[in-house]
Short mmCIF file of C-alpha atoms and ligand atoms in Angstrom, two decimals:
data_model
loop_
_atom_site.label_atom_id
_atom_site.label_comp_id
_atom_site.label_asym_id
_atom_site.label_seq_id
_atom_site.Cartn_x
_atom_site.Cartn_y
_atom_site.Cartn_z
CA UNK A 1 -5.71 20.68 -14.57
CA UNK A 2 -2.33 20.43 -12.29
CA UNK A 3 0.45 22.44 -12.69
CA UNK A 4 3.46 19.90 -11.23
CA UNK A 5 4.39 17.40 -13.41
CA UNK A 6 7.37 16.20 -11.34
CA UNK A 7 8.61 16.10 -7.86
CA UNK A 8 11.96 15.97 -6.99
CA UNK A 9 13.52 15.02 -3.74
CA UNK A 10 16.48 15.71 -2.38
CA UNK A 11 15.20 13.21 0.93
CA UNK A 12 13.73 10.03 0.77
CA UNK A 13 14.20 6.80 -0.85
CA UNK A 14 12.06 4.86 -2.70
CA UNK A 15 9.70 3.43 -0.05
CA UNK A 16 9.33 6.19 1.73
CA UNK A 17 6.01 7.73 1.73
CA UNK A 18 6.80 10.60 0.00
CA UNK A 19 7.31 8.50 -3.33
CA UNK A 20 4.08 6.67 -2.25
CA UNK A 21 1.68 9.29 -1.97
CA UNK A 22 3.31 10.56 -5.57
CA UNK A 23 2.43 7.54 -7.27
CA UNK A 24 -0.58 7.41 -6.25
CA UNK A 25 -1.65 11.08 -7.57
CA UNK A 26 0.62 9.27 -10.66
CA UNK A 27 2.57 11.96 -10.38
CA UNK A 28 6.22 10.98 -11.53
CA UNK A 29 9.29 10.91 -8.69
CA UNK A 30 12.63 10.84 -7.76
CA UNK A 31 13.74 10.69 -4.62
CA UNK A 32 17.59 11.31 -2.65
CA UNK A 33 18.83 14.02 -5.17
CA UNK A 34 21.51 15.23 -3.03
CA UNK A 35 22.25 19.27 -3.05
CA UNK A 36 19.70 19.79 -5.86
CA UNK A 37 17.68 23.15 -4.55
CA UNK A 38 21.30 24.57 -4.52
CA UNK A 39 22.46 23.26 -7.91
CA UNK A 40 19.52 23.62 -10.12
CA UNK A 41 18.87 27.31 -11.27
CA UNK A 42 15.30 28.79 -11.24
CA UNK A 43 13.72 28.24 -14.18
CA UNK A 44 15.71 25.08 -15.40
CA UNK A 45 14.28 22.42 -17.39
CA UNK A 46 14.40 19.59 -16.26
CA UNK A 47 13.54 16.16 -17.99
CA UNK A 48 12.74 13.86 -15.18
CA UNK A 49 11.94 10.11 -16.28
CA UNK A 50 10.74 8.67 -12.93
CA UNK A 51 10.80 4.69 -14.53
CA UNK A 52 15.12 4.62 -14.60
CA UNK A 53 15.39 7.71 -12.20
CA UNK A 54 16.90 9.81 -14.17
CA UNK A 55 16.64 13.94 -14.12
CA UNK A 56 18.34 15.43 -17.18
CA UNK A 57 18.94 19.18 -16.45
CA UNK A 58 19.18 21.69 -18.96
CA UNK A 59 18.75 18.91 -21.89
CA UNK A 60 20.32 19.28 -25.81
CA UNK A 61 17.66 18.84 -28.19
CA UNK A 62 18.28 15.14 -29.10
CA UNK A 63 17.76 14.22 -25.42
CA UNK A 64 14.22 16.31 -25.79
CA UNK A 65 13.60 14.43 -28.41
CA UNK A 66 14.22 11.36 -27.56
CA UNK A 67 12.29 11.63 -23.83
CA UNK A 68 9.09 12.93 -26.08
CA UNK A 69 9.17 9.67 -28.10
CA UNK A 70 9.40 8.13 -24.80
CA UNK A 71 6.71 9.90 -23.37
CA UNK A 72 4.34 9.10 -26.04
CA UNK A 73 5.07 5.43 -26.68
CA UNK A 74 4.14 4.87 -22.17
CA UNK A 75 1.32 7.00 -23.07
CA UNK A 76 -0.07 5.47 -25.60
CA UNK A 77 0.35 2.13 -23.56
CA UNK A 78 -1.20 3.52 -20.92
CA UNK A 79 -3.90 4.68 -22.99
CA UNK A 80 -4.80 1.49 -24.58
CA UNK A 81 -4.80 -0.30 -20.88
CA UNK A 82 -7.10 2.38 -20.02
CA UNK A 83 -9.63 1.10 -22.92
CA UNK A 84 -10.09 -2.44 -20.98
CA UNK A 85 -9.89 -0.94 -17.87
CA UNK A 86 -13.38 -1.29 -16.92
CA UNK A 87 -13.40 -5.26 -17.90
CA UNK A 88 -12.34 -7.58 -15.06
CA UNK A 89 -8.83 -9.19 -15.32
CA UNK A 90 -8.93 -12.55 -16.30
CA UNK A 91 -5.89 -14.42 -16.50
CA UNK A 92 -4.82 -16.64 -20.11
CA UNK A 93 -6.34 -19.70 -18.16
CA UNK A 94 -9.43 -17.49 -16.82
CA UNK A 95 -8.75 -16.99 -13.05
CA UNK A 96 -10.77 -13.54 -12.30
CA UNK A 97 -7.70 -11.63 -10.14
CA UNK A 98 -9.32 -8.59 -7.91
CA UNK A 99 -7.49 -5.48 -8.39
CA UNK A 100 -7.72 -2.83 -5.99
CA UNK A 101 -6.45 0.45 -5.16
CA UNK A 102 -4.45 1.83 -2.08
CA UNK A 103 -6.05 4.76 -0.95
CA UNK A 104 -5.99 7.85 1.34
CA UNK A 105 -8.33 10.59 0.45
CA UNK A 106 -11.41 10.73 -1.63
CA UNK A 107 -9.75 11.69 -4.87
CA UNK A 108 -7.76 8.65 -4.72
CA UNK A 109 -10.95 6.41 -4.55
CA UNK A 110 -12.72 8.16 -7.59
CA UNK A 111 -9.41 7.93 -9.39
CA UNK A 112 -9.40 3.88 -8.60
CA UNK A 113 -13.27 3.55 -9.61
CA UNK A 114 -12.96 5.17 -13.08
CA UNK A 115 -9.83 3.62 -13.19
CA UNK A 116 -11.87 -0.38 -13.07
CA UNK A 117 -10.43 -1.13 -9.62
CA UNK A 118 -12.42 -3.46 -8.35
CA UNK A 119 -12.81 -1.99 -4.73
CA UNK A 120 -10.28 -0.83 -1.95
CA UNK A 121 -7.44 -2.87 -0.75
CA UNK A 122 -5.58 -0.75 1.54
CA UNK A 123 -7.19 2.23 2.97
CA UNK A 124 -4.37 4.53 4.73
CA UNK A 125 -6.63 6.35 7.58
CA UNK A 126 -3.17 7.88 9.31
CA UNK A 127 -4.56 10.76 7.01
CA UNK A 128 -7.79 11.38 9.37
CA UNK A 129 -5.05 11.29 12.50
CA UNK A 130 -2.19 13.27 11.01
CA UNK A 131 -1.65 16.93 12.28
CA UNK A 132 -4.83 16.83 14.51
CA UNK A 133 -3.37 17.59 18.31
CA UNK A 134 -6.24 15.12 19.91
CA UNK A 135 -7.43 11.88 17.92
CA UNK A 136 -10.47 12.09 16.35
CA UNK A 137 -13.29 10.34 18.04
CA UNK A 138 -15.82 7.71 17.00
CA UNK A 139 -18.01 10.38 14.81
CA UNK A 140 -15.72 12.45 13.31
CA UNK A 141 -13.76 9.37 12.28
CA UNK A 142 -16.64 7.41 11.12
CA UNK A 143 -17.15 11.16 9.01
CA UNK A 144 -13.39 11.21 7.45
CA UNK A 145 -13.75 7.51 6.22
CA UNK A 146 -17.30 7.41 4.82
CA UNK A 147 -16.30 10.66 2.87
CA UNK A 148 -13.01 8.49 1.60
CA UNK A 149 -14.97 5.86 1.05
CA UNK A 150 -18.13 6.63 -0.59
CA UNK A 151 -16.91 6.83 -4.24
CA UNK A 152 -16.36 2.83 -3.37
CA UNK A 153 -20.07 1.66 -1.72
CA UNK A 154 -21.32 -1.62 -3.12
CA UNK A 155 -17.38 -2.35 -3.53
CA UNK A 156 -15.10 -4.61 -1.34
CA UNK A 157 -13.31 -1.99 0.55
CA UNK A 158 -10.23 -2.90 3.05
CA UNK A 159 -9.37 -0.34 5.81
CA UNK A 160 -6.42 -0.80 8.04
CA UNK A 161 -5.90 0.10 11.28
CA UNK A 162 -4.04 3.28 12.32
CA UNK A 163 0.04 2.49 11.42
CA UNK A 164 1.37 5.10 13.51
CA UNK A 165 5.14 5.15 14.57
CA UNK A 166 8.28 5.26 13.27
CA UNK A 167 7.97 6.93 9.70
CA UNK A 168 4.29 8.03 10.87
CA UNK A 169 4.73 10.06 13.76
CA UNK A 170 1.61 11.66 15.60
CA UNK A 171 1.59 15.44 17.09
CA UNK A 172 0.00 14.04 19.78
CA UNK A 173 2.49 11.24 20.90
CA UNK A 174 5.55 12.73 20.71
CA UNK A 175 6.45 11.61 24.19
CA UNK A 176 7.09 8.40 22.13
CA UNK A 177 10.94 9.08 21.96
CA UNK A 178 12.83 5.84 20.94
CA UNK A 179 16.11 5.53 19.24
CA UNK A 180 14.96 2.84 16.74
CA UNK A 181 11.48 3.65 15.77
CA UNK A 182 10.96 1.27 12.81
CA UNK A 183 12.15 -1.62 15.70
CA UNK A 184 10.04 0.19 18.31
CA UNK A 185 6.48 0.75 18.91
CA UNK A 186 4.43 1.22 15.98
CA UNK A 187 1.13 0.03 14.00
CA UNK A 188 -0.38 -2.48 16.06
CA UNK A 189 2.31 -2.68 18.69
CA UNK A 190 1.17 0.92 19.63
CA UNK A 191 -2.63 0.08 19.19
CA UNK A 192 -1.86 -2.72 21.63
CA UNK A 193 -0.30 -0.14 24.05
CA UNK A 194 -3.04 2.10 23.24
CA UNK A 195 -6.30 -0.04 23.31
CA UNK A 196 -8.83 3.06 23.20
CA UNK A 197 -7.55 3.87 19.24
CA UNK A 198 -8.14 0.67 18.55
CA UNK A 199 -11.92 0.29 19.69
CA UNK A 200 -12.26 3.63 18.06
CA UNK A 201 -11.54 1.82 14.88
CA UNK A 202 -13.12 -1.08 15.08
CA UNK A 203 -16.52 0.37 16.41
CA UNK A 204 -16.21 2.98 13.20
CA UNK A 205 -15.37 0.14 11.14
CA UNK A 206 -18.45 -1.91 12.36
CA UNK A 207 -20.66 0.68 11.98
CA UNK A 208 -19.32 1.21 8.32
CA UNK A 209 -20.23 -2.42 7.80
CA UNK A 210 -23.80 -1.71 7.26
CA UNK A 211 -22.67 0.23 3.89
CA UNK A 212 -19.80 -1.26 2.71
CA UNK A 213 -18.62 -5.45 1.90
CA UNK A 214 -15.77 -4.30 4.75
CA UNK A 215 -12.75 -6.22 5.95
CA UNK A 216 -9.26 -5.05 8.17
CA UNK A 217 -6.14 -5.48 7.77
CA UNK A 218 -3.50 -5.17 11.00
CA UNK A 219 -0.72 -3.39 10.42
CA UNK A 220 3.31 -4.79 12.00
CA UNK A 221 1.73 -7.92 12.81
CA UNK A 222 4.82 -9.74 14.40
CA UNK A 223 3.79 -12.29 16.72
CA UNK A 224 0.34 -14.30 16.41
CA UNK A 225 -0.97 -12.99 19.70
CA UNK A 226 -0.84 -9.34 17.45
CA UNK A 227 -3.71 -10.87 15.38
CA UNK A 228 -5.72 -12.83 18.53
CA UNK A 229 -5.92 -9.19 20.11
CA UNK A 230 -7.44 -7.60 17.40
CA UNK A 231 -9.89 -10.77 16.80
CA UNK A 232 -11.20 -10.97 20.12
CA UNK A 233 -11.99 -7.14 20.84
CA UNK A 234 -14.05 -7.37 17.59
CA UNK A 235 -15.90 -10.40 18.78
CA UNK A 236 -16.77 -8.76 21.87
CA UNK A 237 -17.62 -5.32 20.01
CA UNK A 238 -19.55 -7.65 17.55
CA UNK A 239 -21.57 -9.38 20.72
CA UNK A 240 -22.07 -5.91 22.03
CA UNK A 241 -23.70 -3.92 19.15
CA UNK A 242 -25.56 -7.29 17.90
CA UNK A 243 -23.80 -7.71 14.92
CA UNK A 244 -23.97 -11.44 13.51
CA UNK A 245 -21.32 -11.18 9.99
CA UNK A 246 -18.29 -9.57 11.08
CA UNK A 247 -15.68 -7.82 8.48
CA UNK A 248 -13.15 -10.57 7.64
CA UNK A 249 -10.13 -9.66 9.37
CA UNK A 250 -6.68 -10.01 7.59
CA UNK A 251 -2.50 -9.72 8.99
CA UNK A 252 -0.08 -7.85 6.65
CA UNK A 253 2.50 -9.23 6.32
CA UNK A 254 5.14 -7.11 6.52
CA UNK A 255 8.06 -8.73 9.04
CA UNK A 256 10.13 -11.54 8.61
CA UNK A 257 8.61 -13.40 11.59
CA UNK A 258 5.06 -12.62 10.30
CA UNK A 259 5.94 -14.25 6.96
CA UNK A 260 7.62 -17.13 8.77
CA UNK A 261 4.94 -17.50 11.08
CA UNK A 262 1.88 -17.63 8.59
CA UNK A 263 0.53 -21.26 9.92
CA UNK A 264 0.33 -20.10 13.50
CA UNK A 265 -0.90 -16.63 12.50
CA UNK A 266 -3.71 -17.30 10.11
CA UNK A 267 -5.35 -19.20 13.44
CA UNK A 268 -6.40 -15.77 14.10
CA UNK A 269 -6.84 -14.40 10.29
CA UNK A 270 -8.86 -15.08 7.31
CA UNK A 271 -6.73 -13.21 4.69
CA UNK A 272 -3.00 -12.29 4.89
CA UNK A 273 -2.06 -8.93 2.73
CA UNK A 274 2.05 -8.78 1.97
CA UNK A 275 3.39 -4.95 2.55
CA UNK A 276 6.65 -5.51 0.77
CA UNK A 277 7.71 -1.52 1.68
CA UNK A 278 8.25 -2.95 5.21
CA UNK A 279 9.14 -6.46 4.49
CA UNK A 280 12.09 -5.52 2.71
CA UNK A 281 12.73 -3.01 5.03
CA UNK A 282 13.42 -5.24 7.40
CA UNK A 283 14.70 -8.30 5.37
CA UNK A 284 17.20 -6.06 3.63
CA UNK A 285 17.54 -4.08 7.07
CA UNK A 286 17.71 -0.87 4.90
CA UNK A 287 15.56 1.91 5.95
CA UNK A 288 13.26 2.49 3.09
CA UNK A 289 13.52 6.64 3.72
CA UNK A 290 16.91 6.85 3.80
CA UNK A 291 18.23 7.06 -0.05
CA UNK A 292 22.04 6.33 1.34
CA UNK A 293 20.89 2.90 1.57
CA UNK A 294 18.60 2.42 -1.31
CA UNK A 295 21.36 0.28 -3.22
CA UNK A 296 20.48 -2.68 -0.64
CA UNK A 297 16.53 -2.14 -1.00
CA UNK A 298 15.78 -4.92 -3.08
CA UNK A 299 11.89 -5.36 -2.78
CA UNK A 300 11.49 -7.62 -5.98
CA UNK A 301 15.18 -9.92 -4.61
CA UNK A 302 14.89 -13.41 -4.47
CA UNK A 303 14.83 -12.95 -0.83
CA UNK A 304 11.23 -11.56 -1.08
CA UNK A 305 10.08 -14.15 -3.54
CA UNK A 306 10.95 -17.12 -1.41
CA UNK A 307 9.25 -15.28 1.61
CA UNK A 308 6.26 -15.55 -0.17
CA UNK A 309 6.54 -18.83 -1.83
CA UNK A 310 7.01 -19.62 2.30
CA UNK A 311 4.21 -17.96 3.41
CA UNK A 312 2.18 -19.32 0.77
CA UNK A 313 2.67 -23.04 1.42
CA UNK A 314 2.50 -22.53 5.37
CA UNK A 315 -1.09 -20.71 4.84
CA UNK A 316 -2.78 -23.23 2.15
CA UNK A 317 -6.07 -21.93 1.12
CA UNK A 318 -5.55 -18.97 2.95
CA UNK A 319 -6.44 -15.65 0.22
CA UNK A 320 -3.10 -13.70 -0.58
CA UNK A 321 -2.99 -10.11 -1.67
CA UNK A 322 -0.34 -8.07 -1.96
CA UNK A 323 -0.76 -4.10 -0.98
CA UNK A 324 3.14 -3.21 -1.03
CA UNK A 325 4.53 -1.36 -4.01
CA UNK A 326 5.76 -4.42 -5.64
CA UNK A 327 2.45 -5.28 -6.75
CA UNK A 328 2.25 -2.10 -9.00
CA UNK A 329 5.10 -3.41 -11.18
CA UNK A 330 3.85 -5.00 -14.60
CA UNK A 331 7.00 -7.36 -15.15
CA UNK A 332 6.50 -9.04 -11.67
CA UNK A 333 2.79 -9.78 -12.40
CA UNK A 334 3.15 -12.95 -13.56
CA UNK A 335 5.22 -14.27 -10.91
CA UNK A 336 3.17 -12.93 -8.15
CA UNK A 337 0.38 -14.85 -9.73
CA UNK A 338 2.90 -17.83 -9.25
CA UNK A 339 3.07 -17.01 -5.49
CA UNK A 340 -0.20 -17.52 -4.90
CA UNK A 341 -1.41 -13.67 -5.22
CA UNK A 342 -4.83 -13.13 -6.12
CA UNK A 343 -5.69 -9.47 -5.00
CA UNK A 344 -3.38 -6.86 -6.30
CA UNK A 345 -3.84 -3.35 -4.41
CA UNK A 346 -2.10 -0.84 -5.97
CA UNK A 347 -1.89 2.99 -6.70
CA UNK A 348 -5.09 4.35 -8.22
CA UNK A 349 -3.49 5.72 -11.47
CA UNK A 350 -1.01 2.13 -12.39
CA UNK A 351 -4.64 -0.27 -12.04
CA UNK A 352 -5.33 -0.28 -16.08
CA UNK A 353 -1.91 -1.20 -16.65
CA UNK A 354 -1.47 -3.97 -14.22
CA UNK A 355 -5.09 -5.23 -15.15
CA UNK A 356 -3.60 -5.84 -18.78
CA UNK A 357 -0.56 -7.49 -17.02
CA UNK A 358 -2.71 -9.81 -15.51
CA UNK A 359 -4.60 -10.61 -18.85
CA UNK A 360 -1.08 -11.60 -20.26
CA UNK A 361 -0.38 -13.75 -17.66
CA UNK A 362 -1.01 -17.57 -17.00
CA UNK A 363 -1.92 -17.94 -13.35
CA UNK A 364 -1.33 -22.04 -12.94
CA UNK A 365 1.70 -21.94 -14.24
CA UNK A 366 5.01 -22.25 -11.96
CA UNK A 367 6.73 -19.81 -12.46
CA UNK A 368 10.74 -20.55 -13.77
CA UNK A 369 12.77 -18.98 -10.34
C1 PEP B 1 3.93 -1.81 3.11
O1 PEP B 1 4.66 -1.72 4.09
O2 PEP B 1 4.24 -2.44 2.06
C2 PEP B 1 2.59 -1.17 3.13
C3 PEP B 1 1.70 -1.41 2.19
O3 PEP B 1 2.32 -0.31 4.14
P1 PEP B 1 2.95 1.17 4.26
O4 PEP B 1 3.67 1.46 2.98
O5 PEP B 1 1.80 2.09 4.51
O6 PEP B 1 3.87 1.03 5.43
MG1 MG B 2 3.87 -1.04 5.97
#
């Protein structure tokens, strides 16, 4: 039982992470309500309908009305999705599509599994480093993930590495004072900087190996040499503890010059992962928390779509998934599919529904942009 049904924002956008980790407790969300804690009474209702971002204070009765039919008609969608949701997704001309869940805690897993996801596709650990004053170290981190984890073992699970910077700040590196923090030093530019957090990781991850079908995904990947890093501490690591199957190692894509870049990058990757939050972030160059610019965050444009299609022909036979929000959204299924998509990893409560999206869609045929 949970007593919010809403959250309402007067901060944020969007992307931000705020709106994030409310979709993924499928908790409904509206973000950059400017002056609302001083314009909304105690005690108001408030109809908030999350899909067209609206929030309808003090509502007449039709408008009650009509937002309960509303209510029950997504319900009873979702409620039918949720009756296939444990049957894999098979496209109209039978390509099996893996759907997987974004996660940060444990709930979120369990969620995902009774939800049919069919493993992890973006595990967020900046929870096991945020509002600790030292980082953890090799055992209490390889503690914080297994607990995560474990409602996934036997399952494909994805972790990726510590995205710290800019909209993830860490209590301990606030020395890191730089005017333009989502252009500065952050995910695996930092890890770069930092090398000891990143054999952390990967000696956690490695050791999680042995319980888990494991694989890593690098977060801000910009240049190739971002990737070649990360590949070649884990072959050494590898060497060093004896192991012979590494995790498969995967980029996100998430910069321009990372989707531009995807022949001379996948040299040093086996699977590329699109995070549209940041790639239209930066393609729009609108900062996804900041809701006065949320009219130019596009992250289904054109713009994005022909990234991908890009991306997709410079990396042939290269596995595409797609971990950014955009892959939660039913009525872009099909044309993801068309960009070469195969894993969708999404928010643990919107899998059933974009399982059945995926059952309605052809994945051979070219899409009509
Ligand atoms: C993204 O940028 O799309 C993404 C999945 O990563 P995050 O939202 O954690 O930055
Ligand atoms: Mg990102």
């Amino acid at each position: 039982s949970r007593s919010t049904s809403a959250v309402l924002l007067e901060f944020g956008s969007t992307g931000s992470h705020a709106a994030l980790f409310a979709r993924e407790m499928g908790l409904p969300c509206i973000s950059g309500l400017a002056d609302l804690v001083a314009s909304v009474p105690d005690g108001a209702e408030i109809l908030v309908d999350a899909d067209t971002g609206t929030a309808t204070i003090h509502p007449g009765d039709r408008q009650r009305v009509t937002f309960r039919e509303d209510v029950e008609r997504k319900e009873e969608a979702s409620r039918s999705a949720r009756e296939h949701a444990l049957s894999p997704s098979l496209t109209k001309d039978d390509v099996a599509i893996s759907v997987v869940a974004n996660v940060g805690c444990r709930d979120d897993t369990q969620l995902a599994m009774s939800n049919g996801a069919d493993g992890v596709g973006l595990y967020r650990i900046e929870q096991a480093y945020l509002g600790r004053v030292e980082p953890p170290d090799a055992e209490e981190l390889f503690g914080e993930m297994f607990k995560t984890l474990e409602p996934a073992l036997g399952k494909a699970v994805c972790v990726r590495l510590l995205d710290i910077g800019a909209d993830k700040p860490l209590p301990f590196m606030k020395f890191l004072a730089e005017s333009n923090p989502s252009l500065g030093r952050r995910g695996i530019r930092m890890l770069r900087e930092y090398p000891e957090l990143l054999e952390t990781q990967l000696r956690t991850v490695l050791k999680l190996a042995g319980e888990f079908d494991m694989s890593i995904l690098v977060p801000m990947v910009t240049l190739p040499e971002d990737m070649a890093v990360v590949k070649e501490r884990l072959g050494q690591l590898g060497r060093e503890l004896q192991i012979s199957t590494l995790p498969k190692l995967g980029a996100m894509i998430e910069t321009p010059a990372a989707a531009l870049s995807a022949g001379e990058i996948t040299a040093h990757a086996d699977f590329l992962s699109f995070g549209t939050n940041d790639l239209t972030q930066y393609v729009f160059a609108a900062d996804r928390e900041n809701a006065a610019v949320e009219g130019y965050f596009h992250d289904a444009a054109d713009a994005i779509f022909r990234l991908l299609r890009i991306t997709r022909d410079d990396a042939p036979g290269v596995p595409l998934s797609m971990c950014g929000e955009l892959a939660s959204r039913p009525e872009h299924s099909a044309r993801l599919l068309g960009c070469g998509i195969r894993t969708f990893s999404i928010a643990p409560p919107l899998i059933p529904v974009i399982k059945e999206a995926i059952r309605e869609s052809y994945c051979g045929a070219l899409p009509d942009w």
